[in-house]
Structures are given as structure tokens and as C-alpha cells.
Amino acid sequence: IRDGWFLERGALWPGQALALEVQQVLYSGRSCFQDILVFDSKAHGRVLVLDGAIQVTERDEFAYQEMITHVPMFVHPRPTRVLVVGGGDGGVLREVLRHDGQGTALEQVVLCELDEEVIRVSRKYLPGVSEGALDGSNPKVSIAIMDGAAFMQQHEEQFDVIITDSSDPLGPAESLYQEPFFRSMYAALRDGGIACIQGESIWLHLDLIARVIQILKGIFEMVDYATASVPTYPSGQIGFLLCGKGAVWREDRSASRPVRKPSEPMQRQLRYYSPEMHSSAFVLPPFVQRAISGA
Ligand code: AAT
């Protein structure tokens, strides 16, 4: 922070930075894993920053949390067991829990977060993001404090939907973008299950995205890419890698076609996701299509 502005500089987006005017710094500390910063900004409400990278702002977090959650959840006909890797702010958990009673009955939702401090700081300074999902009151929610890669290896055929809401592949989340992790993720899914992985920006990381897609295609029956607009993520855009396990994904299911829909009351609570946004998120510009298909 300099002259009242937070500058988001990072090795993954060299030569560019997003600046947010700071009103007040509320928390600044270091956990065992990363630097944690919370401040009130002038234009985007409260902001959570890990190792210098913006994770959540109050103004636009819903775009990311709704899309990374509802795209995989609504292409599964009946998700009952869900795993969220990362996501210590609780926003994805909040969105997953909306599905209870939407044509499915959730049995268990597990949050596997590496850094307990992120959960503590988020509950204290950003309670509106988790809406109570992290406070231990919901018996369907369990929280595991450990590395997502280690957790994944201990679970087989357990989950219908796995969401990796993880930070960027430089730092503690590095292991979550490598082939062994993707293989254990495949093993941890039930037949017909789907995974959704934070997929970085088409403007910054097209090579990385294309490389990861090639690896995923060697493992999963279906791999697809969707995108959303999030102004405070690098380059204002972030993508999602959708990966399906089982023959059903080769035959009649597609990640771009929802098989359930939010009820009217649920839709009224959503601000970014709708069935139309879902399908359109998979429409990609030709330069991205070409890079992804390896042409
Ligand atoms: N919903 C907020 C967006 C995030 S949060 C990323 C979370 O992943 C953090 O809480 C971090 O502590 C956690 N995390 C990092 N590595 C691991 C790991 N190995 N196992 C489990 N959790 C982990 C993502 C924002 C994307 C930013 C785009 N620039």
C-alpha cells in the first residue's frame, strides 16, 4: 500500500497491476502459509488479499462464487456429496448450500482449506461472504484443515461435485495444478461426477490453461472451459475448468447444458448466475478456442 492505494502486483501478471484506493486497513498479518491483508476500499467494499493477490471483494465476489459453484452443481442431476478445496472465505460453501432442496438433498459438504487463519479472518471481517456457513451450525458441513492434495489422496469415489476454489498456481496452491492432483481428483469423484477448477485468465495464462487442459483430457472423459467477468481479478476475467468422470459425459451430458434450474426464490437470490449465463459462459472467442484445441 502506497499513498493510500493498494497495488496488486504479481509474478503471474508481469507488467500490469490493479489499483484500489484504500479507506482503512483492518488486518495485516502472516499465517504459517501466506500474508493476509483485509482493507476497506473506496470502490469495492471490503477486500481480502493473500500473498498480494486479491481473493474477494464485497462488490464483485458473487460473480466468481456463483459461477464456480452453480455451473458444476447444475449439470449434475442429483449432487449429494460435495467437496470444496480452498475457499476459506466460505463464499462457495454459501452457494453450494443453496442447492439443498433444489431437486437434490445435500448429504455432506466438505471444505478442505489449507490455512485456518483465512477462515478465522474471513469470519471476523467478511461475515457476509459465508453467511454463517463456517460457524459450525450446519451438521451437513464439515471443515478439514489440510492441504487439498493430501486430502484428495485419502478419498476415493466419494464426491459428486468437487470445486477447487484455490489461489493461483504460485505459492501454496502449486500442488493443485499438477497431474498427480488431477488424478486423485478423478479417483475421488463418483461415476458421473464433475469437478470445477479455478481456471485463471484467458488474457494472461492461455499457455497454462492449454497445457492443463491437455493433461486433464488424458484423465477425464469430458473437459470444457467456461468464463466469467470479475473486475478485481487480474485482467477482469477468470475461467473455470469443468471435468466430467464417467461414460455419461461422452454420451448425453455436457457441461454447458444445465440439467436442473434454480427455483424462482433461489434465482431471486442470485446476481450473476442464470441458466442463460451458464450456457453462454462456454462460448469462447476464436483465439481461445484455437489455443485450447491445440490448433
Ligand atoms: N473464494 C475466494 C477465492 C479464492 S480463495 C483461495 C483459497 O485457497 C485460500 O483460502 C487459500 O488459503 C486456499 N489454498 C491455497 N492452497 C491450498 C491448498 N494446497 N489446499 C487447500 N487450500 C488451499 C481464489 C481466488 C483466485 C484468485 C485469482 N487471481
Short mmCIF file of C-alpha atoms and ligand atoms in Angstrom, two decimals:
data_model
loop_
_atom_site.label_atom_id
_atom_site.label_comp_id
_atom_site.label_asym_id
_atom_site.label_seq_id
_atom_site.Cartn_x
_atom_site.Cartn_y
_atom_site.Cartn_z
CA ILE A 1 0.00 0.00 0.00
CA ARG A 2 1.42 3.33 -1.07
CA ASP A 3 -0.10 6.82 -1.00
CA GLY A 4 -3.42 5.32 0.03
CA TRP A 5 -3.61 2.86 -2.86
CA PHE A 6 -3.26 -0.92 -2.81
CA LEU A 7 -1.40 -2.12 -5.88
CA GLU A 8 -1.93 -5.74 -6.92
CA ARG A 9 1.38 -6.68 -8.45
CA GLY A 10 2.26 -10.29 -9.10
CA ALA A 11 4.67 -12.56 -10.91
CA LEU A 12 1.74 -14.16 -12.72
CA TRP A 13 0.70 -10.86 -14.30
CA PRO A 14 4.00 -9.12 -15.03
CA GLY A 15 3.91 -5.53 -16.26
CA GLN A 16 0.39 -4.77 -15.07
CA ALA A 17 -1.38 -4.14 -11.79
CA LEU A 18 -4.82 -3.32 -10.47
CA ALA A 19 -5.02 -0.43 -8.02
CA LEU A 20 -7.71 0.04 -5.37
CA GLU A 21 -7.97 3.14 -3.23
CA VAL A 22 -7.77 2.18 0.44
CA GLN A 23 -10.06 3.64 3.07
CA GLN A 24 -8.79 1.72 6.08
CA VAL A 25 -6.59 -1.29 6.76
CA LEU A 26 -8.40 -3.66 9.13
CA TYR A 27 -5.98 -6.55 9.39
CA SER A 28 -2.49 -7.33 8.22
CA GLY A 29 -0.63 -10.43 9.32
CA ARG A 30 1.22 -13.54 8.31
CA SER A 31 -0.04 -17.10 8.79
CA CYS A 32 2.13 -20.21 8.51
CA PHE A 33 1.39 -20.22 4.78
CA GLN A 34 0.86 -16.69 3.49
CA ASP A 35 0.44 -12.96 4.07
CA ILE A 36 -3.14 -11.97 4.86
CA LEU A 37 -4.49 -8.46 4.39
CA VAL A 38 -8.00 -7.06 4.83
CA PHE A 39 -8.91 -3.48 3.99
CA ASP A 40 -11.90 -1.33 3.20
CA SER A 41 -11.66 0.09 -0.30
CA LYS A 42 -13.39 3.13 -1.71
CA ALA A 43 -14.91 1.47 -4.75
CA HIS A 44 -15.19 -2.26 -3.97
CA GLY A 45 -16.12 -2.58 -0.32
CA ARG A 46 -14.09 -4.84 1.91
CA VAL A 47 -11.21 -6.74 0.30
CA LEU A 48 -9.31 -9.93 1.25
CA VAL A 49 -5.78 -10.27 -0.12
CA LEU A 50 -3.48 -13.32 0.17
CA ASP A 51 0.20 -13.01 -0.72
CA GLY A 52 -0.57 -9.77 -2.52
CA ALA A 53 -3.34 -11.28 -4.70
CA ILE A 54 -6.96 -10.16 -4.36
CA GLN A 55 -9.19 -13.10 -3.41
CA VAL A 56 -12.51 -11.45 -2.61
CA THR A 57 -14.04 -8.01 -2.81
CA GLU A 58 -17.53 -7.43 -1.46
CA ARG A 59 -18.69 -5.77 -4.65
CA ASP A 60 -17.94 -8.50 -7.18
CA GLU A 61 -17.33 -11.76 -5.23
CA PHE A 62 -20.76 -13.06 -6.18
CA ALA A 63 -19.82 -13.35 -9.87
CA TYR A 64 -16.97 -15.74 -9.14
CA GLN A 65 -18.56 -17.68 -6.27
CA GLU A 66 -21.86 -18.21 -8.11
CA MET A 67 -20.25 -19.36 -11.35
CA ILE A 68 -17.60 -21.68 -9.89
CA THR A 69 -20.37 -23.31 -7.84
CA HIS A 70 -23.56 -23.33 -9.88
CA VAL A 71 -22.06 -24.33 -13.22
CA PRO A 72 -20.89 -27.74 -11.91
CA MET A 73 -23.80 -28.13 -9.47
CA PHE A 74 -26.49 -27.56 -12.10
CA VAL A 75 -25.05 -30.03 -14.59
CA HIS A 76 -25.23 -32.79 -12.01
CA PRO A 77 -28.74 -34.26 -11.74
CA ARG A 78 -28.53 -35.05 -8.04
CA PRO A 79 -25.40 -33.92 -6.19
CA THR A 80 -25.46 -35.11 -2.59
CA ARG A 81 -21.80 -35.11 -1.57
CA VAL A 82 -19.74 -32.05 -2.43
CA LEU A 83 -16.11 -31.13 -1.77
CA VAL A 84 -14.72 -27.60 -1.85
CA VAL A 85 -10.92 -27.27 -1.88
CA GLY A 86 -9.66 -23.86 -0.73
CA GLY A 87 -12.43 -21.30 -0.39
CA GLY A 88 -11.66 -20.40 3.23
CA ASP A 89 -13.78 -17.25 2.93
CA GLY A 90 -16.87 -19.52 2.79
CA GLY A 91 -18.46 -17.94 -0.29
CA VAL A 92 -18.51 -21.15 -2.34
CA LEU A 93 -19.88 -23.03 0.66
CA ARG A 94 -22.68 -20.47 0.89
CA GLU A 95 -23.57 -21.07 -2.76
CA VAL A 96 -23.38 -24.89 -2.51
CA LEU A 97 -25.79 -24.85 0.43
CA ARG A 98 -28.43 -23.08 -1.67
CA HIS A 99 -28.87 -26.37 -3.56
CA ASP A 100 -30.37 -28.21 -0.63
CA GLY A 101 -33.94 -28.88 -1.68
CA GLN A 102 -33.41 -27.71 -5.29
CA GLY A 103 -34.22 -31.09 -6.77
CA THR A 104 -31.48 -32.62 -4.65
CA ALA A 105 -30.84 -33.26 -0.98
CA LEU A 106 -27.32 -32.50 0.15
CA GLU A 107 -25.85 -35.07 2.50
CA GLN A 108 -22.41 -33.71 3.15
CA VAL A 109 -20.39 -30.69 2.09
CA VAL A 110 -16.70 -30.75 2.98
CA LEU A 111 -14.48 -27.70 2.91
CA CYS A 112 -10.77 -28.52 2.74
CA GLU A 113 -8.81 -25.35 3.42
CA LEU A 114 -5.05 -25.26 3.96
CA ASP A 115 -4.97 -22.17 6.12
CA GLU A 116 -7.13 -21.91 9.24
CA GLU A 117 -6.20 -18.23 9.53
CA VAL A 118 -8.07 -17.43 6.29
CA ILE A 119 -11.22 -18.91 7.82
CA ARG A 120 -10.77 -17.03 11.08
CA VAL A 121 -10.03 -13.69 9.41
CA SER A 122 -12.89 -14.11 6.90
CA ARG A 123 -15.42 -14.94 9.62
CA LYS A 124 -14.36 -11.89 11.54
CA TYR A 125 -14.04 -9.31 8.76
CA LEU A 126 -16.18 -10.70 5.95
CA PRO A 127 -19.10 -12.46 7.66
CA GLY A 128 -21.40 -11.52 4.79
CA VAL A 129 -19.44 -13.77 2.41
CA SER A 130 -20.00 -17.04 4.30
CA GLU A 131 -23.41 -16.07 5.71
CA GLY A 132 -22.83 -18.37 8.68
CA ALA A 133 -21.73 -21.38 6.61
CA LEU A 134 -18.43 -21.52 8.52
CA ASP A 135 -19.79 -21.24 12.06
CA GLY A 136 -20.30 -24.97 12.63
CA SER A 137 -24.09 -24.75 12.98
CA ASN A 138 -24.94 -26.75 9.86
CA PRO A 139 -24.50 -30.50 10.53
CA LYS A 140 -24.06 -31.17 6.81
CA VAL A 141 -20.91 -29.04 6.64
CA SER A 142 -17.56 -30.33 7.78
CA ILE A 143 -14.27 -28.48 7.63
CA ALA A 144 -10.89 -30.14 7.16
CA ILE A 145 -7.82 -28.00 7.76
CA MET A 146 -5.21 -29.53 5.48
CA ASP A 147 -3.58 -29.43 2.08
CA GLY A 148 -6.12 -30.21 -0.64
CA ALA A 149 -3.68 -32.53 -2.42
CA ALA A 150 -3.20 -34.68 0.70
CA PHE A 151 -6.95 -34.73 1.41
CA MET A 152 -7.73 -35.84 -2.12
CA GLN A 153 -5.41 -38.83 -1.90
CA GLN A 154 -7.33 -40.12 1.10
CA HIS A 155 -10.72 -40.19 -0.61
CA GLU A 156 -11.98 -42.48 -3.33
CA GLU A 157 -15.33 -42.46 -5.12
CA GLN A 158 -16.75 -40.10 -2.53
CA PHE A 159 -17.99 -36.94 -4.22
CA ASP A 160 -20.49 -35.94 -6.90
CA VAL A 161 -19.04 -32.46 -7.28
CA ILE A 162 -15.53 -31.21 -6.44
CA ILE A 163 -14.81 -27.49 -6.64
CA THR A 164 -11.24 -26.24 -6.35
CA ASP A 165 -11.59 -22.64 -5.33
CA SER A 166 -7.89 -22.22 -4.91
CA SER A 167 -5.40 -19.41 -5.17
CA ASP A 168 -3.06 -19.05 -8.12
CA PRO A 169 -0.56 -21.80 -9.00
CA LEU A 170 2.38 -19.96 -7.45
CA GLY A 171 2.69 -20.49 -3.69
CA PRO A 172 0.63 -22.87 -1.52
CA ALA A 173 -1.74 -23.86 -4.34
CA GLU A 174 1.01 -25.03 -6.69
CA SER A 175 0.35 -28.72 -6.00
CA LEU A 176 -3.27 -28.24 -7.04
CA TYR A 177 -2.35 -27.63 -10.69
CA GLN A 178 -0.32 -30.76 -11.26
CA GLU A 179 -1.11 -34.10 -12.82
CA PRO A 180 -0.96 -36.22 -9.62
CA PHE A 181 -3.58 -33.95 -8.05
CA PHE A 182 -5.85 -34.20 -11.10
CA ARG A 183 -5.56 -38.00 -11.00
CA SER A 184 -6.51 -38.20 -7.34
CA MET A 185 -9.33 -35.77 -8.04
CA TYR A 186 -10.65 -38.16 -10.70
CA ALA A 187 -10.39 -41.04 -8.23
CA ALA A 188 -12.20 -39.06 -5.52
CA LEU A 189 -15.22 -38.47 -7.78
CA ARG A 190 -18.10 -40.87 -8.08
CA ASP A 191 -19.11 -42.12 -11.51
CA GLY A 192 -20.93 -39.31 -13.33
CA GLY A 193 -19.34 -36.72 -11.07
CA ILE A 194 -17.93 -33.37 -12.11
CA ALA A 195 -15.03 -31.21 -11.00
CA CYS A 196 -14.70 -27.46 -11.44
CA ILE A 197 -11.26 -25.89 -11.11
CA GLN A 198 -10.37 -22.20 -10.84
CA GLY A 199 -9.04 -21.67 -14.36
CA GLU A 200 -7.17 -18.35 -14.44
CA SER A 201 -7.43 -15.71 -17.17
CA ILE A 202 -7.51 -16.17 -20.93
CA TRP A 203 -5.70 -12.82 -21.27
CA LEU A 204 -2.78 -13.83 -19.07
CA HIS A 205 -2.45 -17.58 -18.87
CA LEU A 206 -3.62 -19.08 -22.12
CA ASP A 207 -0.50 -21.27 -22.36
CA LEU A 208 -1.00 -22.58 -18.84
CA ILE A 209 -4.70 -23.17 -19.49
CA ALA A 210 -3.99 -25.05 -22.73
CA ARG A 211 -1.35 -27.16 -21.01
CA VAL A 212 -3.61 -28.01 -18.09
CA ILE A 213 -6.47 -28.89 -20.46
CA GLN A 214 -4.21 -31.33 -22.32
CA ILE A 215 -3.34 -33.04 -19.02
CA LEU A 216 -6.99 -33.14 -17.94
CA LYS A 217 -8.09 -34.60 -21.28
CA GLY A 218 -5.79 -37.56 -20.64
CA ILE A 219 -7.65 -38.26 -17.39
CA PHE A 220 -11.30 -37.20 -17.61
CA GLU A 221 -14.00 -38.25 -20.10
CA MET A 222 -15.09 -34.62 -20.56
CA VAL A 223 -13.12 -31.36 -20.27
CA ASP A 224 -14.55 -27.93 -21.03
CA TYR A 225 -13.82 -24.28 -20.21
CA ALA A 226 -16.20 -21.54 -19.12
CA THR A 227 -15.53 -17.92 -18.31
CA ALA A 228 -16.87 -15.09 -16.15
CA SER A 229 -16.23 -11.39 -15.79
CA VAL A 230 -14.81 -10.40 -12.39
CA PRO A 231 -13.43 -6.83 -12.39
CA THR A 232 -11.00 -7.27 -9.48
CA TYR A 233 -9.32 -10.44 -10.72
CA PRO A 234 -6.27 -9.95 -12.96
CA SER A 235 -7.41 -8.70 -16.37
CA GLY A 236 -11.02 -8.64 -15.17
CA GLN A 237 -11.82 -12.15 -16.28
CA ILE A 238 -11.50 -15.61 -14.78
CA GLY A 239 -12.20 -19.06 -16.17
CA PHE A 240 -13.29 -22.44 -14.89
CA LEU A 241 -12.18 -25.89 -15.97
CA LEU A 242 -15.04 -28.38 -15.97
CA CYS A 243 -14.06 -32.06 -15.88
CA GLY A 244 -16.52 -34.95 -16.01
CA LYS A 245 -15.93 -38.53 -14.88
CA GLY A 246 -17.73 -41.45 -16.49
CA ALA A 247 -19.26 -42.53 -19.81
CA VAL A 248 -22.33 -40.33 -19.32
CA TRP A 249 -20.16 -37.31 -20.19
CA ARG A 250 -19.25 -38.82 -23.55
CA GLU A 251 -22.83 -39.61 -24.41
CA ASP A 252 -25.62 -37.32 -23.36
CA ARG A 253 -24.36 -34.82 -20.83
CA SER A 254 -22.49 -31.61 -21.48
CA ALA A 255 -21.07 -29.08 -19.02
CA SER A 256 -22.73 -26.23 -20.92
CA ARG A 257 -26.24 -27.67 -20.56
CA PRO A 258 -27.79 -27.42 -17.07
CA VAL A 259 -29.95 -30.42 -16.10
CA ARG A 260 -31.60 -28.60 -13.18
CA LYS A 261 -32.61 -24.98 -12.79
CA PRO A 262 -32.75 -22.68 -9.77
CA SER A 263 -36.26 -22.35 -8.34
CA GLU A 264 -37.73 -18.85 -8.55
CA PRO A 265 -36.89 -17.99 -4.94
CA MET A 266 -33.33 -19.22 -5.45
CA GLN A 267 -32.95 -17.33 -8.72
CA ARG A 268 -34.04 -14.13 -6.97
CA GLN A 269 -31.05 -14.50 -4.62
CA LEU A 270 -28.57 -14.97 -7.45
CA ARG A 271 -26.95 -11.97 -9.05
CA TYR A 272 -24.72 -13.42 -11.78
CA TYR A 273 -25.79 -17.00 -12.47
CA SER A 274 -28.83 -17.86 -14.54
CA PRO A 275 -29.37 -20.80 -16.93
CA GLU A 276 -28.67 -18.40 -19.83
CA MET A 277 -25.41 -17.16 -18.27
CA HIS A 278 -24.47 -20.79 -17.74
CA SER A 279 -24.69 -21.75 -21.40
CA SER A 280 -23.17 -18.53 -22.67
CA ALA A 281 -20.15 -18.90 -20.37
CA PHE A 282 -18.93 -21.70 -22.65
CA VAL A 283 -18.95 -19.54 -25.79
CA LEU A 284 -15.31 -18.58 -26.26
CA PRO A 285 -13.53 -16.22 -28.66
CA PRO A 286 -11.71 -17.96 -31.55
CA PHE A 287 -8.22 -17.17 -30.22
CA VAL A 288 -9.08 -19.06 -27.05
CA GLN A 289 -10.76 -21.93 -28.88
CA ARG A 290 -7.71 -22.35 -31.10
CA ALA A 291 -5.26 -22.32 -28.18
CA ILE A 292 -7.35 -24.82 -26.23
CA SER A 293 -7.83 -27.27 -29.08
CA GLY A 294 -4.09 -27.13 -29.73
CA ALA A 295 -4.55 -25.81 -33.31
N1 AAT B 1 -13.30 -17.62 -2.87
C1 AAT B 1 -12.10 -16.89 -2.78
C2 AAT B 1 -11.18 -17.15 -3.82
C3 AAT B 1 -10.05 -17.82 -3.73
S1 AAT B 1 -9.64 -18.43 -2.23
C4 AAT B 1 -8.30 -19.49 -2.35
C5 AAT B 1 -8.11 -20.29 -1.05
O1 AAT B 1 -7.33 -21.45 -1.35
C6 AAT B 1 -7.37 -19.56 0.07
O2 AAT B 1 -8.19 -19.51 1.20
C7 AAT B 1 -6.10 -20.41 0.31
O3 AAT B 1 -5.71 -20.44 1.65
C8 AAT B 1 -6.56 -21.77 -0.19
N2 AAT B 1 -5.50 -22.70 -0.59
C9 AAT B 1 -4.34 -22.42 -1.21
N3 AAT B 1 -3.60 -23.52 -1.40
C10 AAT B 1 -4.33 -24.56 -0.90
C11 AAT B 1 -4.10 -25.97 -0.78
N4 AAT B 1 -2.97 -26.53 -1.24
N5 AAT B 1 -5.06 -26.73 -0.18
C12 AAT B 1 -6.21 -26.18 0.27
N6 AAT B 1 -6.46 -24.84 0.19
C13 AAT B 1 -5.54 -24.05 -0.37
C14 AAT B 1 -9.28 -17.96 -5.00
C15 AAT B 1 -9.03 -16.66 -5.69
C16 AAT B 1 -8.44 -16.74 -7.07
C17 AAT B 1 -7.50 -15.59 -7.36
C18 AAT B 1 -7.28 -15.33 -8.81
N7 AAT B 1 -6.18 -14.43 -9.05
#
